[in-house]
Amino acid sequence: MITVPGIEPALMRRLAHWARTLVAAGAFVTLPGAVRAADVPGSFADNPIVYFVITDRFVDGNPANDHAYGRRREPDARDDIATFHGGDLAGLTRKVRQGWFSQLGVNAIWITAPYEQIHGWVVGGNKQFKHYAYHGYYALDYTRLDRSMGTEDELREFVGAAHGRGIRVLFDVVMNHPGYADIADLAEYVGPVTDRKVGVLWKGYERATPADYHSWIDYNDPAWLNWWGPDWVRAGLRGYTEGGSDDYTRQLAYLPDFKTESPRFVGLPPLLRHKPDTAAKALPHATVRDYLVGWLTQWVRDYGIDGFRCDTVKNVEPASWTALKAAGLKALAAWKAAHAGAEVDDAPFWMTGEYWGHGIQRDALFDAGFDNMINFDFQARASAARRPADLEPLFSEYAKALAAPANYNVLSYISSHDTALFDRKRLIEGAEALLLAPGGVQIFYGDETARAPGPFFASDPQQATRSDMNWGAIDTAVLAHWRKLGSFRARHVALARGRHAKLADAPYTFSRRTADDRVIVALGAQGRVSLPVAGLFADGSKVHDAYGGTTATVLGGSVTIAVDPAGVVLLESAR
C-alpha cells in the first residue's frame, strides 16, 4: 500500500478505498505519491518479477475440458506441436497453492489470453500441421472464457489464490486482430446453408487436411460478409478493405486487421450476432475501439485482473492504448472498491507492451498508457556474456537508464515464445544475468527447470519454444539456483532500481543501492573471499549471504565469506 508521511496507515487505507470508489465512478482522484504505479518507490512497477506461462502447456488441472469444442490432439509428436495439450486455469491454481511461483519470488503471472479462441484449426507451417489457438492469439469471442482454459469459477479461484499470495494476474490481450477464419467456426456461424455450400465452405469440408484446407473454402463467396464484416476488419476477401502498407493498417501474417482507428459507429459483427452464447451486446454510438476496450476491461471489472501485456503494440495506434489504460484504471478501481481485502494492494492497473525491437529507452509509448515495455535488447546480450564480468557493461548501462528516480521501466527476458529459448546448458548463468539485472524481469515458464525445446518444422521454429512443462524431468540444481536468486530479488528493490557500482573484477562484485535498500553481489567467487562493503554496510554490522546462508560481521570496510560452491554471494543486512 502507498504510504504518505503524517497519515496513519488505517486512515490511508480508508482514503485509498474512497479514492478507488470515486475513480470507479469516473472521477480521477490523485492521492499524494499515487499518481502512477511507476512513480511509487518500491512498488510492483519498480520491481516486477513476471512469470510468463503458456497456460495450455503448463498443468492439466481439469482433464474434463481437454477436448472442448471438439479439439483433438495428434498421435505423432511433430503433428501435435500446435494442438491444445490440456493445461488450464485449474492447473495454474494448483501450482500457485503449492508455492511454485512464490518460491521464485514471482509477483505477477502473465497468462496467455484465456478468452474464447477460434474453435478449430488453421494451416500451420508449410501446409504441415494443424495449428490451433492454444497460445491465445486467435480470438473468436472476447466476452467468453475459452472452455479449454476452464470455467468462470476456476478463473475466480485462480485470481483469488494468486492475490492471496501477493501475486498479480496479467492477461495477454490483442487489439490488433481477431483469429483467422477456421473451418469449424465458419461452418457454425457463417451461413447460409445450400445444396452445395455451408456459407463459404464447400460441403465435405470435414475431410480437410493441412495440404488441401483452402480448397474447401470459397474466398469469393459474398457470404463472407456474415463473418466479422467490413466495418470491423480489413481482410483480403470479397467486400472487405484490403490491408494497408503502414504499421497500423497492414494485416500481420494475413490475419484480419481490426479498424481500431475508425471513427465510424458500428453494431455487433455478424459473427457474434449469430453466436448464441456470446455476452457481447450492441452499443449505441460505439466504434470498433469502444467495443474492444469494453470487452477487454470487463475481465478486469469482473475478476480483478491487475494488468495487461499488450500484443503487437507497434500495430495499433497509440490512442487505442490510451483508451484501454484509462478504462483499465477505472475497471480495477471498481473491482477493488467492491472487493476490499481481496486485492494485492492499492496499486493501479498496470500495462506492459510488446513493441517488436523496443529496448530500454523511454519514448512516447509511456505517455500512451504504458507503465512498462518488453525489452528486446537483453536476450542476445545476456547470451553473449560468457564470464560474470562480461555482465558489467550491460548492468551499468541499464542501471543508468532505469535507476530511481526513473519514471518508467522495462521487462527483460532470456527466453521467449516468439524468439528462442536460452541455451539450456547455460541456464545457471542465464538466471544470474536476468535476475540480477536492473529494471523488471520476465521469467519464461521452464527456464527455471531446464525445459527442453519441443519438436518443430523448419517453417515454424517458434513452436519448439512452447513445449510442455517438464514436470517429470526437472533439473533440480537449476531450479534451486533460480529460486535463490528470485527470492533475493523479490526482497530487494535495489536490484531493480538501485544505483549500480562495480566493486571488483575478480570475483566480479557490484553493489546496488537506493535510499532504503542496498545489496552487494559477487559472481564467480571461490573458497573464502573478502569483499569490500565500505559505504554500504558499517563496521560492526552483520550481513547475511542469502545464497550460502551464512552470516558475517563487517570489519575494516570488508566482510569475509565462505562461498557456496555455486560461486555466488548475495549480501544483505542480517535481520
PDB file of C-alpha atoms in Angstrom, residues 405-522:
ATOM      1  CA  PRO A 405      14.106   8.302  -9.940  1.00  0.00           C
ATOM      2  CA  ALA A 406      13.441   6.977 -13.467  1.00  0.00           C
ATOM      3  CA  ASN A 407       9.663   7.088 -14.039  1.00  0.00           C
ATOM      4  CA  TYR A 408       9.373   4.132 -16.424  1.00  0.00           C
ATOM      5  CA  ASN A 409      10.503   0.526 -16.583  1.00  0.00           C
ATOM      6  CA  VAL A 410      11.019  -2.458 -18.887  1.00  0.00           C
ATOM      7  CA  LEU A 411      10.752  -6.249 -18.727  1.00  0.00           C
ATOM      8  CA  SER A 412      13.900  -8.105 -19.753  1.00  0.00           C
ATOM      9  CA  TYR A 413      13.895 -11.807 -20.640  1.00  0.00           C
ATOM     10  CA  ILE A 414      16.284 -14.545 -21.727  1.00  0.00           C
ATOM     11  CA  SER A 415      13.707 -16.812 -23.406  1.00  0.00           C
ATOM     12  CA  SER A 416      10.533 -16.087 -25.329  1.00  0.00           C
ATOM     13  CA  HIS A 417       7.781 -17.849 -27.241  1.00  0.00           C
ATOM     14  CA  ASP A 418       8.413 -15.523 -30.181  1.00  0.00           C
ATOM     15  CA  THR A 419      12.220 -15.607 -30.346  1.00  0.00           C
ATOM     16  CA  ALA A 420      14.183 -18.521 -28.898  1.00  0.00           C
ATOM     17  CA  LEU A 421      14.979 -20.402 -25.707  1.00  0.00           C
ATOM     18  CA  PHE A 422      18.172 -19.508 -23.873  1.00  0.00           C
ATOM     19  CA  ASP A 423      20.906 -22.167 -24.155  1.00  0.00           C
ATOM     20  CA  ARG A 424      19.602 -24.955 -21.924  1.00  0.00           C
ATOM     21  CA  LYS A 425      23.163 -25.807 -20.825  1.00  0.00           C
ATOM     22  CA  ARG A 426      23.723 -22.251 -19.549  1.00  0.00           C
ATOM     23  CA  LEU A 427      20.583 -21.602 -17.506  1.00  0.00           C
ATOM     24  CA  ILE A 428      22.620 -21.132 -14.317  1.00  0.00           C
ATOM     25  CA  GLU A 429      24.393 -18.197 -15.984  1.00  0.00           C
ATOM     26  CA  GLY A 430      21.159 -17.065 -17.586  1.00  0.00           C
ATOM     27  CA  ALA A 431      19.486 -16.810 -14.198  1.00  0.00           C
ATOM     28  CA  GLU A 432      22.311 -14.640 -12.886  1.00  0.00           C
ATOM     29  CA  ALA A 433      22.116 -12.315 -15.872  1.00  0.00           C
ATOM     30  CA  LEU A 434      18.334 -11.974 -15.719  1.00  0.00           C
ATOM     31  CA  LEU A 435      17.521 -11.989 -12.030  1.00  0.00           C
ATOM     32  CA  LEU A 436      20.326  -9.593 -11.121  1.00  0.00           C
ATOM     33  CA  ALA A 437      19.604  -7.157 -13.958  1.00  0.00           C
ATOM     34  CA  PRO A 438      18.355  -3.608 -13.375  1.00  0.00           C
ATOM     35  CA  GLY A 439      14.731  -2.984 -14.351  1.00  0.00           C
ATOM     36  CA  GLY A 440      11.915  -5.505 -14.426  1.00  0.00           C
ATOM     37  CA  VAL A 441      12.271  -9.156 -15.421  1.00  0.00           C
ATOM     38  CA  GLN A 442      10.169 -11.799 -17.136  1.00  0.00           C
ATOM     39  CA  ILE A 443      10.715 -15.496 -16.417  1.00  0.00           C
ATOM     40  CA  PHE A 444       9.539 -17.750 -19.244  1.00  0.00           C
ATOM     41  CA  TYR A 445       7.998 -20.961 -17.962  1.00  0.00           C
ATOM     42  CA  GLY A 446      10.520 -23.777 -17.815  1.00  0.00           C
ATOM     43  CA  ASP A 447      13.652 -21.633 -17.782  1.00  0.00           C
ATOM     44  CA  GLU A 448      13.812 -22.425 -14.072  1.00  0.00           C
ATOM     45  CA  THR A 449      13.585 -26.185 -14.702  1.00  0.00           C
ATOM     46  CA  ALA A 450      15.606 -26.531 -17.954  1.00  0.00           C
ATOM     47  CA  ARG A 451      12.523 -27.412 -20.001  1.00  0.00           C
ATOM     48  CA  ALA A 452      13.720 -28.852 -23.296  1.00  0.00           C
ATOM     49  CA  PRO A 453      12.555 -27.450 -26.629  1.00  0.00           C
ATOM     50  CA  GLY A 454       9.870 -29.438 -28.394  1.00  0.00           C
ATOM     51  CA  PRO A 455       9.725 -30.843 -31.923  1.00  0.00           C
ATOM     52  CA  PHE A 456       9.120 -28.433 -34.782  1.00  0.00           C
ATOM     53  CA  PHE A 457       9.124 -27.924 -38.524  1.00  0.00           C
ATOM     54  CA  ALA A 458      11.743 -25.628 -40.042  1.00  0.00           C
ATOM     55  CA  SER A 459       8.887 -23.485 -41.382  1.00  0.00           C
ATOM     56  CA  ASP A 460       7.853 -22.564 -37.808  1.00  0.00           C
ATOM     57  CA  PRO A 461      10.745 -22.904 -35.323  1.00  0.00           C
ATOM     58  CA  GLN A 462       8.901 -20.907 -32.628  1.00  0.00           C
ATOM     59  CA  GLN A 463       6.750 -23.964 -31.896  1.00  0.00           C
ATOM     60  CA  ALA A 464       9.831 -25.524 -30.280  1.00  0.00           C
ATOM     61  CA  THR A 465       9.844 -22.832 -27.589  1.00  0.00           C
ATOM     62  CA  ARG A 466       6.324 -23.808 -26.457  1.00  0.00           C
ATOM     63  CA  SER A 467       6.834 -27.383 -25.310  1.00  0.00           C
ATOM     64  CA  ASP A 468       5.040 -28.909 -22.337  1.00  0.00           C
ATOM     65  CA  MET A 469       6.393 -28.060 -18.897  1.00  0.00           C
ATOM     66  CA  ASN A 470       8.910 -30.709 -17.865  1.00  0.00           C
ATOM     67  CA  TRP A 471       7.378 -31.735 -14.544  1.00  0.00           C
ATOM     68  CA  GLY A 472       8.834 -35.220 -14.847  1.00  0.00           C
ATOM     69  CA  ALA A 473      12.368 -34.113 -15.716  1.00  0.00           C
ATOM     70  CA  ILE A 474      13.135 -31.032 -13.614  1.00  0.00           C
ATOM     71  CA  ASP A 475      16.788 -30.032 -13.311  1.00  0.00           C
ATOM     72  CA  THR A 476      16.837 -29.584  -9.542  1.00  0.00           C
ATOM     73  CA  ALA A 477      20.166 -27.722  -9.484  1.00  0.00           C
ATOM     74  CA  VAL A 478      18.881 -25.157 -11.965  1.00  0.00           C
ATOM     75  CA  LEU A 479      15.634 -24.801 -10.041  1.00  0.00           C
ATOM     76  CA  ALA A 480      17.380 -24.259  -6.705  1.00  0.00           C
ATOM     77  CA  HIS A 481      19.570 -21.580  -8.283  1.00  0.00           C
ATOM     78  CA  TRP A 482      16.622 -19.705  -9.796  1.00  0.00           C
ATOM     79  CA  ARG A 483      14.733 -19.857  -6.515  1.00  0.00           C
ATOM     80  CA  LYS A 484      17.578 -18.380  -4.503  1.00  0.00           C
ATOM     81  CA  LEU A 485      18.153 -15.555  -6.940  1.00  0.00           C
ATOM     82  CA  GLY A 486      14.449 -14.877  -7.480  1.00  0.00           C
ATOM     83  CA  SER A 487      13.553 -14.722  -3.805  1.00  0.00           C
ATOM     84  CA  PHE A 488      16.541 -12.418  -3.167  1.00  0.00           C
ATOM     85  CA  ARG A 489      15.419 -10.122  -5.954  1.00  0.00           C
ATOM     86  CA  ALA A 490      11.876 -10.028  -4.580  1.00  0.00           C
ATOM     87  CA  ARG A 491      13.194  -8.692  -1.262  1.00  0.00           C
ATOM     88  CA  HIS A 492      15.406  -6.021  -2.789  1.00  0.00           C
ATOM     89  CA  VAL A 493      14.101  -3.256  -4.981  1.00  0.00           C
ATOM     90  CA  ALA A 494      17.705  -2.019  -5.107  1.00  0.00           C
ATOM     91  CA  LEU A 495      18.481  -4.714  -7.675  1.00  0.00           C
ATOM     92  CA  ALA A 496      15.836  -3.247  -9.985  1.00  0.00           C
ATOM     93  CA  ARG A 497      16.037   0.476  -9.235  1.00  0.00           C
ATOM     94  CA  GLY A 498      19.321   0.972  -7.380  1.00  0.00           C
ATOM     95  CA  ARG A 499      22.421   2.947  -8.326  1.00  0.00           C
ATOM     96  CA  HIS A 500      24.967   0.449  -9.656  1.00  0.00           C
ATOM     97  CA  ALA A 501      28.676   0.401  -8.843  1.00  0.00           C
ATOM     98  CA  LYS A 502      31.314  -2.157  -9.763  1.00  0.00           C
ATOM     99  CA  LEU A 503      33.412  -3.021  -6.687  1.00  0.00           C
ATOM    100  CA  ALA A 504      35.816  -5.644  -8.039  1.00  0.00           C
ATOM    101  CA  ASP A 505      36.708  -7.525 -11.221  1.00  0.00           C
ATOM    102  CA  ALA A 506      37.580 -10.901  -9.715  1.00  0.00           C
ATOM    103  CA  PRO A 507      35.329 -12.145  -8.395  1.00  0.00           C
ATOM    104  CA  TYR A 508      33.001  -9.820 -10.287  1.00  0.00           C
ATOM    105  CA  THR A 509      31.428  -7.796  -7.480  1.00  0.00           C
ATOM    106  CA  PHE A 510      28.927  -4.962  -7.621  1.00  0.00           C
ATOM    107  CA  SER A 511      26.594  -3.034  -5.375  1.00  0.00           C
ATOM    108  CA  ARG A 512      23.145  -1.583  -5.911  1.00  0.00           C
ATOM    109  CA  ARG A 513      21.611   0.922  -3.569  1.00  0.00           C
ATOM    110  CA  THR A 514      18.538   3.054  -3.174  1.00  0.00           C
ATOM    111  CA  ALA A 515      17.700   5.391  -0.319  1.00  0.00           C
ATOM    112  CA  ASP A 516      16.082   2.491   1.568  1.00  0.00           C
ATOM    113  CA  ASP A 517      17.820  -0.644   0.314  1.00  0.00           C
ATOM    114  CA  ARG A 518      21.298  -1.890  -0.511  1.00  0.00           C
ATOM    115  CA  VAL A 519      22.880  -5.141  -1.649  1.00  0.00           C
ATOM    116  CA  ILE A 520      26.249  -6.474  -2.762  1.00  0.00           C
ATOM    117  CA  VAL A 521      26.585  -9.338  -5.230  1.00  0.00           C
ATOM    118  CA  ALA A 522      29.642 -11.384  -6.155  1.00  0.00           C
TER     119      ALA A 522
END
